[in-house]
Short mmCIF file of C-alpha atoms in Angstrom, two decimals:
data_model
loop_
_atom_site.label_atom_id
_atom_site.label_comp_id
_atom_site.label_asym_id
_atom_site.label_seq_id
_atom_site.Cartn_x
_atom_site.Cartn_y
_atom_site.Cartn_z
CA MET A 1 -141.70 52.72 16.17
CA ARG A 2 -138.46 52.78 18.16
CA THR A 3 -139.88 50.19 20.58
CA TRP A 4 -140.87 47.96 17.68
CA HIS A 5 -137.40 48.36 16.14
CA GLU A 6 -135.81 47.45 19.48
CA ILE A 7 -137.96 44.33 19.74
CA ARG A 8 -136.94 43.19 16.26
CA GLY A 9 -133.29 43.63 17.23
CA PHE A 10 -133.52 40.85 19.83
CA PRO A 11 -133.28 37.13 18.99
CA LEU A 12 -136.44 35.10 18.47
CA ALA A 13 -136.24 33.55 21.94
CA ILE A 14 -136.47 36.93 23.67
CA ARG A 15 -139.28 38.11 21.38
CA LEU A 16 -141.22 34.99 22.25
CA LEU A 17 -140.65 35.53 25.97
CA LEU A 18 -141.98 39.09 25.65
CA VAL A 19 -145.15 37.83 23.97
CA ASN A 20 -145.30 35.09 26.59
CA GLN A 21 -145.33 37.68 29.39
CA LEU A 22 -148.09 39.62 27.65
CA GLY A 23 -150.13 36.41 27.49
CA VAL A 24 -149.28 35.41 31.07
CA ASN A 25 -150.48 38.70 32.53
CA THR A 26 -153.52 38.87 30.25
CA GLY A 27 -154.61 35.37 31.26
CA PHE A 28 -153.87 35.94 34.92
CA TYR A 29 -155.65 39.29 35.26
CA LEU A 30 -158.73 38.31 33.31
CA LEU A 31 -159.38 35.58 35.90
CA ILE A 32 -157.82 36.17 39.31
CA PRO A 33 -159.36 39.60 40.13
CA TYR A 34 -162.82 38.07 39.70
CA LEU A 35 -162.18 34.76 41.44
CA ALA A 36 -163.21 35.90 44.93
CA THR A 37 -166.54 37.22 43.62
CA HIS A 38 -167.18 33.94 41.82
CA LEU A 39 -166.44 31.86 44.89
CA GLY A 40 -168.49 34.02 47.23
CA GLN A 41 -171.46 35.05 45.10
CA ASP A 42 -171.77 32.35 42.43
CA LEU A 43 -170.81 29.35 44.58
CA GLY A 44 -172.04 30.73 47.91
CA MET A 45 -168.83 30.04 49.83
CA SER A 46 -168.12 31.79 53.11
CA ALA A 47 -165.50 34.52 53.35
CA ALA A 48 -163.27 32.15 55.33
CA VAL A 49 -163.36 29.49 52.60
CA VAL A 50 -162.75 32.09 49.90
CA GLY A 51 -159.73 33.29 51.88
CA ILE A 52 -158.42 29.73 52.12
CA VAL A 53 -158.69 29.14 48.37
CA LEU A 54 -157.00 32.44 47.52
CA GLY A 55 -154.40 31.98 50.23
CA VAL A 56 -153.49 28.50 49.01
CA ARG A 57 -152.92 29.87 45.50
CA ASN A 58 -150.73 32.69 46.78
CA LEU A 59 -148.78 30.47 49.16
CA SER A 60 -148.21 27.84 46.46
CA GLN A 61 -146.67 30.48 44.22
CA GLN A 62 -144.76 32.68 46.63
CA GLY A 63 -143.43 29.85 48.76
CA LEU A 64 -142.18 27.76 45.85
CA PHE A 65 -140.36 30.36 43.76
CA ILE A 66 -137.11 28.91 45.06
CA VAL A 67 -138.10 25.50 43.68
CA GLY A 68 -138.83 26.98 40.26
CA GLY A 69 -135.53 28.84 40.25
CA SER A 70 -133.54 25.72 41.14
CA ALA A 71 -135.42 23.69 38.55
CA ALA A 72 -134.50 26.25 35.89
CA ASP A 73 -130.82 25.99 36.83
CA ARG A 74 -130.78 22.19 36.86
CA LEU A 75 -133.29 21.16 34.20
CA GLY A 76 -133.04 24.14 31.87
CA ALA A 77 -135.26 27.21 31.87
CA ARG A 78 -137.05 26.20 28.66
CA GLY A 79 -138.56 23.01 30.06
CA VAL A 80 -139.57 24.70 33.30
CA ILE A 81 -141.31 27.52 31.40
CA ILE A 82 -143.26 25.00 29.32
CA ALA A 83 -144.19 22.94 32.40
CA GLY A 84 -145.36 26.06 34.24
CA CYS A 85 -147.58 27.22 31.37
CA ALA A 86 -149.05 23.71 31.04
CA LEU A 87 -149.79 23.49 34.77
CA ARG A 88 -151.53 26.86 34.75
CA THR A 89 -153.64 25.69 31.80
CA VAL A 90 -154.86 22.78 33.90
CA GLY A 91 -155.31 24.89 37.02
CA PHE A 92 -157.39 27.58 35.32
CA ALA A 93 -159.47 24.95 33.51
CA LEU A 94 -160.26 23.38 36.90
CA PHE A 95 -161.53 26.75 38.13
CA ALA A 96 -163.97 26.68 35.22
CA LEU A 97 -165.07 23.07 35.57
CA GLY A 98 -165.07 22.47 39.32
CA ASP A 99 -167.45 23.71 41.99
CA GLY A 100 -166.35 21.57 44.95
CA LEU A 101 -163.78 22.70 47.47
CA PRO A 102 -161.29 19.84 46.76
CA VAL A 103 -161.26 20.68 43.04
CA LEU A 104 -160.89 24.41 43.72
CA LEU A 105 -158.02 23.79 46.14
CA ALA A 106 -156.32 21.61 43.53
CA ALA A 107 -156.81 24.38 40.98
CA SER A 108 -155.28 26.88 43.41
CA VAL A 109 -152.24 24.68 44.07
CA LEU A 110 -151.64 23.98 40.38
CA SER A 111 -152.03 27.60 39.26
CA GLY A 112 -149.79 28.81 42.09
CA LEU A 113 -147.12 26.17 41.42
CA ALA A 114 -147.22 27.13 37.75
CA GLY A 115 -146.31 30.72 38.56
CA ALA A 116 -143.56 29.54 40.89
CA LEU A 117 -142.07 27.56 38.00
CA PHE A 118 -142.20 29.91 35.05
CA ASN A 119 -141.65 33.30 36.74
CA PRO A 120 -138.00 32.78 37.80
CA ALA A 121 -137.34 30.57 34.77
CA VAL A 122 -138.47 33.24 32.29
CA ARG A 123 -136.30 35.86 33.94
CA ALA A 124 -133.28 33.55 34.08
CA TYR A 125 -133.70 32.66 30.40
CA LEU A 126 -134.12 36.33 29.47
CA ALA A 127 -131.01 37.34 31.44
CA GLN A 128 -128.92 34.63 29.80
CA GLU A 129 -130.13 35.35 26.26
CA ALA A 130 -129.92 39.16 26.43
CA GLY A 131 -126.18 39.31 27.14
CA GLU A 132 -125.06 42.94 27.39
CA ARG A 133 -128.56 44.19 26.60
CA LYS A 134 -130.23 42.96 29.78
CA ALA A 135 -131.52 46.39 30.77
CA GLU A 136 -133.31 46.92 27.46
CA ALA A 137 -134.68 43.37 27.49
CA PHE A 138 -136.13 43.78 30.97
CA ALA A 139 -137.48 47.22 30.05
CA LEU A 140 -139.42 45.67 27.17
CA PHE A 141 -140.45 42.84 29.47
CA ASN A 142 -141.97 45.45 31.80
CA VAL A 143 -143.83 47.06 28.87
CA PHE A 144 -145.41 43.76 27.82
CA ALA A 145 -146.23 42.82 31.41
CA THR A 146 -147.90 46.16 32.10
CA THR A 147 -149.91 45.93 28.89
CA GLY A 148 -151.14 42.48 29.83
CA ALA A 149 -152.12 43.74 33.29
CA LEU A 150 -154.35 46.32 31.59
CA VAL A 151 -155.80 44.12 28.84
CA GLY A 152 -156.58 41.23 31.21
CA PRO A 153 -159.12 42.97 33.46
CA LEU A 154 -160.80 44.64 30.48
CA LEU A 155 -161.18 41.30 28.72
CA GLY A 156 -162.27 39.67 31.97
CA SER A 157 -164.98 42.27 32.51
CA ALA A 158 -166.35 41.62 29.02
CA LEU A 159 -166.30 37.84 29.46
CA LEU A 160 -168.09 38.09 32.80
CA LEU A 161 -171.10 39.33 30.84
CA VAL A 162 -171.32 35.67 29.76
CA ASP A 163 -170.21 34.02 33.01
CA PHE A 164 -167.13 33.28 35.08
CA ARG A 165 -166.50 29.98 33.32
CA ALA A 166 -166.07 31.83 30.03
CA SER A 167 -163.31 33.89 31.67
CA ALA A 168 -161.62 30.85 33.19
CA LEU A 169 -161.71 28.83 29.97
CA THR A 170 -160.39 31.78 27.97
CA ALA A 171 -157.53 32.17 30.46
CA ALA A 172 -156.81 28.44 30.23
CA GLY A 173 -156.85 28.69 26.44
CA ILE A 174 -154.32 31.52 26.48
CA PHE A 175 -151.94 29.45 28.61
CA ALA A 176 -152.47 26.43 26.37
CA LEU A 177 -151.43 28.49 23.35
CA LEU A 178 -148.39 29.78 25.25
CA THR A 179 -147.43 26.21 26.15
CA VAL A 180 -147.53 25.11 22.51
CA ALA A 181 -145.64 28.22 21.35
CA GLN A 182 -142.84 27.69 23.87
CA ALA A 183 -142.57 24.00 22.99
CA LEU A 184 -142.39 24.68 19.23
CA VAL A 185 -140.30 27.85 19.06
CA LEU A 186 -138.26 28.43 22.25
CA PRO A 187 -134.72 27.10 21.67
CA ALA A 188 -133.25 24.63 24.13
CA ARG A 189 -129.95 25.59 25.72
CA GLU A 190 -127.26 23.41 27.22
CA VAL A 191 -127.49 23.27 31.01
CA THR A 192 -124.25 23.78 32.92
CA PRO A 193 -124.14 21.71 36.14
CA THR A 194 -124.17 23.77 39.30
CA GLY A 195 -121.55 21.52 40.90
CA GLY A 196 -123.48 20.69 44.06
CA SER A 197 -126.78 19.59 45.54
CA VAL A 198 -129.93 21.70 45.57
CA LEU A 199 -129.44 22.43 49.26
CA ALA A 200 -125.84 23.44 48.60
CA ASP A 201 -127.06 25.85 45.92
CA TRP A 202 -129.57 27.36 48.33
CA ARG A 203 -126.92 27.71 51.03
CA GLU A 204 -124.58 29.44 48.60
CA VAL A 205 -127.23 32.00 47.64
CA LEU A 206 -128.50 32.51 51.19
CA SER A 207 -124.95 33.01 52.44
CA ASN A 208 -124.48 35.88 49.98
CA ARG A 209 -124.98 38.73 52.43
CA ALA A 210 -124.85 41.44 49.80
CA PHE A 211 -127.63 39.76 47.84
CA LEU A 212 -129.81 39.26 50.91
CA ALA A 213 -129.27 42.86 52.01
CA PHE A 214 -130.22 44.09 48.54
CA SER A 215 -133.32 41.87 48.49
CA LEU A 216 -134.44 43.23 51.85
CA ALA A 217 -133.77 46.80 50.74
CA MET A 218 -135.99 46.20 47.73
CA VAL A 219 -139.08 45.17 49.73
CA GLY A 220 -140.45 48.68 49.33
CA MET A 221 -140.55 48.40 45.55
CA PHE A 222 -142.96 45.48 45.51
CA THR A 223 -145.17 46.84 48.27
CA MET A 224 -145.47 50.20 46.53
CA GLU A 225 -146.03 48.60 43.14
CA ASN A 226 -148.89 46.59 44.64
CA GLN A 227 -150.62 49.85 45.55
CA LEU A 228 -151.49 50.19 41.88
CA TYR A 229 -154.11 47.55 42.69
CA LEU A 230 -155.06 48.59 46.24
CA LEU A 231 -154.47 52.13 47.50
CA LEU A 232 -154.43 54.14 44.26
CA PRO A 233 -157.66 52.64 42.85
CA ASP A 234 -159.30 53.21 46.23
CA GLY A 235 -158.07 56.82 46.21
CA ALA A 236 -159.42 57.34 42.69
CA ARG A 237 -162.84 55.98 43.67
CA ARG A 238 -162.99 58.14 46.79
CA ALA A 239 -161.88 61.26 44.91
CA THR A 240 -164.53 60.88 42.22
CA GLY A 241 -167.26 58.75 43.72
CA TRP A 242 -167.03 56.60 40.57
CA ASP A 243 -165.90 52.96 40.56
CA GLY A 244 -164.64 53.26 36.98
CA ALA A 245 -162.04 55.84 38.00
CA ALA A 246 -159.62 53.02 38.87
CA GLY A 247 -159.60 52.03 35.21
CA ILE A 248 -158.41 55.51 34.24
CA VAL A 249 -155.43 55.09 36.58
CA PHE A 250 -154.44 51.83 34.85
CA LEU A 251 -154.99 53.25 31.38
CA VAL A 252 -152.92 56.39 31.92
CA GLY A 253 -150.13 54.41 33.57
CA THR A 254 -150.03 51.80 30.81
CA LEU A 255 -149.89 54.45 28.08
CA ALA A 256 -147.04 56.17 29.91
CA ASN A 257 -145.22 52.86 30.23
CA LEU A 258 -145.62 52.09 26.53
CA GLY A 259 -144.32 55.49 25.51
CA LEU A 260 -141.53 56.02 28.04
CA GLN A 261 -140.14 52.77 29.45
CA LEU A 262 -137.58 52.02 26.77
CA ARG A 263 -136.63 55.69 26.41
CA VAL A 264 -136.03 55.98 30.16
CA THR A 265 -133.90 52.84 30.35
CA ARG A 266 -131.78 53.74 27.34
CA ALA A 267 -131.27 57.30 28.60
CA LEU A 268 -130.12 56.21 32.06
CA LYS A 269 -128.12 53.03 31.51
CA ASP A 270 -124.92 54.81 30.45
CA ARG A 271 -125.25 57.71 32.89
CA GLY A 272 -123.91 56.73 36.26
CA SER A 273 -124.17 53.65 38.42
CA ARG A 274 -127.11 51.29 38.04
CA THR A 275 -127.59 51.20 41.81
CA LYS A 276 -127.89 54.99 41.97
CA TRP A 277 -130.75 54.83 39.46
CA ILE A 278 -132.39 52.04 41.43
CA GLY A 279 -132.29 54.24 44.54
CA ALA A 280 -133.61 57.21 42.57
CA GLY A 281 -136.46 55.11 41.19
CA LEU A 282 -137.41 53.92 44.68
CA ALA A 283 -137.37 57.49 45.99
CA LEU A 284 -139.58 58.57 43.10
CA MET A 285 -141.99 55.72 43.87
CA GLY A 286 -142.20 56.88 47.47
CA LEU A 287 -142.74 60.52 46.51
CA ALA A 288 -145.57 59.41 44.23
CA PHE A 289 -147.80 59.11 47.30
CA LEU A 290 -147.38 62.78 48.22
CA PRO A 291 -149.86 64.35 45.74
CA PRO A 292 -152.80 62.14 46.77
CA MET A 293 -151.88 62.44 50.45
CA ALA A 294 -151.88 66.25 50.21
CA VAL A 295 -155.51 66.39 49.12
CA THR A 296 -157.05 63.24 50.55
CA GLY A 297 -160.12 63.86 52.65
CA THR A 298 -160.22 67.56 51.79
CA ALA A 299 -163.40 67.46 49.72
CA GLU A 300 -166.27 65.21 48.82
CA PRO A 301 -166.96 64.49 45.16
CA GLY A 302 -169.79 66.58 43.79
CA GLY A 303 -170.25 66.99 40.07
CA ALA A 304 -168.09 66.08 37.11
CA ALA A 305 -165.78 69.07 37.37
CA ARG A 306 -164.98 68.52 41.04
CA ALA A 307 -164.54 64.79 40.47
CA ALA A 308 -162.06 65.48 37.67
CA LEU A 309 -160.11 67.90 39.86
CA GLY A 310 -160.09 65.35 42.67
CA LEU A 311 -158.76 62.69 40.33
CA LEU A 312 -155.79 64.78 39.12
CA PRO A 313 -153.59 64.30 42.24
CA VAL A 314 -154.25 60.55 42.16
CA LEU A 315 -153.34 60.38 38.48
CA GLY A 316 -150.25 62.46 39.16
CA GLY A 317 -149.22 60.07 41.90
CA ALA A 318 -149.88 57.06 39.69
CA LEU A 319 -147.76 58.50 36.90
CA LEU A 320 -144.89 59.17 39.33
CA LEU A 321 -145.20 55.61 40.63
CA TYR A 322 -145.11 54.16 37.12
CA LEU A 323 -142.12 56.38 36.31
CA GLY A 324 -140.30 55.17 39.43
CA VAL A 325 -140.91 51.57 38.37
CA MET A 326 -139.64 52.39 34.87
CA VAL A 327 -136.43 53.81 36.34
CA ALA A 328 -135.71 51.09 38.89
CA GLN A 329 -137.12 47.76 37.77
CA PRO A 330 -135.06 46.99 34.62
CA PHE A 331 -131.84 47.71 36.51
CA VAL A 332 -132.98 45.57 39.47
CA MET A 333 -133.60 42.63 37.14
CA GLU A 334 -130.29 43.28 35.40
CA LEU A 335 -128.38 43.37 38.69
CA ILE A 336 -129.66 40.14 40.26
CA PRO A 337 -127.65 37.70 38.07
CA ALA A 338 -124.44 39.66 38.80
CA PHE A 339 -124.52 38.64 42.47
CA GLY A 340 -123.39 35.08 41.78
CA ARG A 341 -122.44 32.38 39.32
CA PRO A 342 -124.32 32.17 35.99
CA GLU A 343 -125.20 28.56 36.85
CA LEU A 344 -127.36 29.80 39.75
CA THR A 345 -129.20 32.62 37.98
CA GLY A 346 -132.57 30.90 38.39
CA THR A 347 -131.96 30.26 42.08
CA TYR A 348 -131.08 33.92 42.67
CA PHE A 349 -134.27 35.03 40.94
CA GLY A 350 -136.29 32.44 42.85
CA ILE A 351 -135.07 33.51 46.28
CA PHE A 352 -135.42 37.18 45.35
CA TYR A 353 -139.08 36.58 44.50
CA VAL A 354 -139.68 34.62 47.70
CA VAL A 355 -138.49 37.66 49.65
CA SER A 356 -140.52 40.05 47.49
CA GLY A 357 -143.65 37.91 47.79
CA ILE A 358 -143.44 37.90 51.57
CA ALA A 359 -142.74 41.63 51.54
CA ALA A 360 -145.73 42.36 49.33
CA ALA A 361 -148.03 40.30 51.55
CA VAL A 362 -146.83 41.98 54.74
CA GLY A 363 -146.79 45.41 53.12
CA ASN A 364 -150.34 45.09 51.80
CA THR A 365 -151.48 44.01 55.24
CA VAL A 366 -149.90 47.11 56.79
CA VAL A 367 -151.37 49.39 54.14
CA GLY A 368 -154.78 47.77 54.55
CA TRP A 369 -154.57 48.27 58.32
CA ALA A 370 -153.56 51.92 57.78
CA MET A 371 -156.52 52.42 55.43
CA ASP A 372 -158.93 51.04 58.05
CA ALA A 373 -157.31 52.89 60.94
CA GLY A 374 -157.14 56.13 58.99
CA GLY A 375 -160.79 55.84 58.03
CA ARG A 376 -161.89 55.27 61.62
CA GLY A 377 -159.69 57.97 63.10
CA GLY A 378 -160.19 60.67 60.49
CA ALA A 379 -156.60 60.29 59.27
CA ALA A 380 -157.11 59.42 55.60
CA TRP A 381 -153.51 60.44 54.95
CA LEU A 382 -152.10 57.55 57.01
CA PRO A 383 -151.75 54.82 54.32
CA TRP A 384 -150.23 57.32 51.89
CA ALA A 385 -147.72 58.37 54.53
CA CYS A 386 -146.82 54.72 55.20
CA CYS A 387 -146.03 54.19 51.50
CA LEU A 388 -144.03 57.42 51.36
CA ALA A 389 -141.95 56.36 54.35
CA LEU A 390 -141.44 52.87 52.95
CA GLY A 391 -140.27 54.18 49.60
CA LEU A 392 -137.78 56.58 51.13
CA ALA A 393 -136.53 53.87 53.49
CA SER A 394 -135.94 51.45 50.61
CA ALA A 395 -134.17 54.15 48.60
CA GLY A 396 -132.00 54.91 51.62
CA GLY A 397 -131.19 51.22 52.05
CA VAL A 398 -130.00 50.88 48.45
CA ALA A 399 -127.99 54.12 48.75
CA TRP A 400 -126.33 52.81 51.92
CA LEU A 401 -125.40 49.51 50.23
CA HIS A 402 -124.01 51.42 47.28
CA ARG A 403 -121.92 53.58 49.60
CA LEU A 404 -120.55 50.47 51.31
CA ARG A 405 -119.58 49.11 47.86
CA VAL A 406 -121.08 45.69 48.60
CA LEU A 407 -123.19 45.61 45.43
CA PRO A 408 -121.75 44.37 42.11
CA GLN A 409 -119.52 47.12 40.74
CA ARG A 410 -118.73 45.81 37.26
CA PRO A 411 -121.11 46.48 34.39
CA VAL A 412 -123.93 44.02 34.82
CA GLY A 413 -124.00 43.01 31.18
CA ALA A 414 -120.27 42.23 31.10
CA THR A 415 -119.13 38.71 30.49
CA ARG A 416 -118.10 36.88 33.62
#
């Protein structure tokens, strides 16, 4: 009830953006996790071609976040959000209607570019609209995003009982509805000129050493968060011998997020520095990999009771990881606009997500290598230890920047 009351306390634009994020993640996760299987099994493509199609989509999104951020600053976040949702509608529809490689590559480019447009634009719009309540707004944003990430795969699994095209067309339909909703309801806001060229804007942001140092220190957050879809589900399956165990991890984490996210943010925002809580959240995310690491490889699943006992450390780790995200992420999103001028909020978010996208890709590669190496060498603890070390290193980096006083010191929600 308190969460619902908090939502109603925000203006219509923010409420719509929250629903938008629920729809974005639902549509994304009901399609993308099943795309590789469709390309390889249904269309008979080689693993190399499947990798190209998926890589093009990822590169189109991660590499162009800076373009979406600049577009939001110069053209207005509202128009960029609408354009991004419309492009993803087309891209996902092409996945449903096209079987040839050129069509699939076009679908990958369009769906990736769409994410590069609306992701920084939504966050810039949210930051500008929320005023002094940025932390609460981004906390709710995280709740809706996490819920969509749970609902999407469940809906996708059901639609796959029909076929992949049903999933793709449903995802395209969700984005079409979001496009219409944004166009009809989302208020337009006056755009303040940045005062320079696009390249000058980029140079200004990239010359902000404090911002770049903070972005690099945060690489651990995105790598560890990605383990909700790689290492933790794998650990749950190995602990129980049951493929469905990964779903329990998502369900428990989502329920915890729904019940605790807003409470955590409201409890912490007036108790000490935001950057201290970001560091604490990162440390908690790193420590989340200790419980599974302590028991990994110690026993083989055998029977329901043993499987349940084996799953408990993984669930404990997942809950700690979700809690760390709840502590850190709203304050990270709140802090980013405070590094520079309000006119460049989108550009700051765009560059931050370029860095995080690269970090997540490299981090997942390292974790994947550690999983393979640990499996071959009888060191199943290795990937968990890598994530633990990365989390503590990121927390230490943020603590060091806080001690140097190079991060924004004024209240992030204050008027500049």
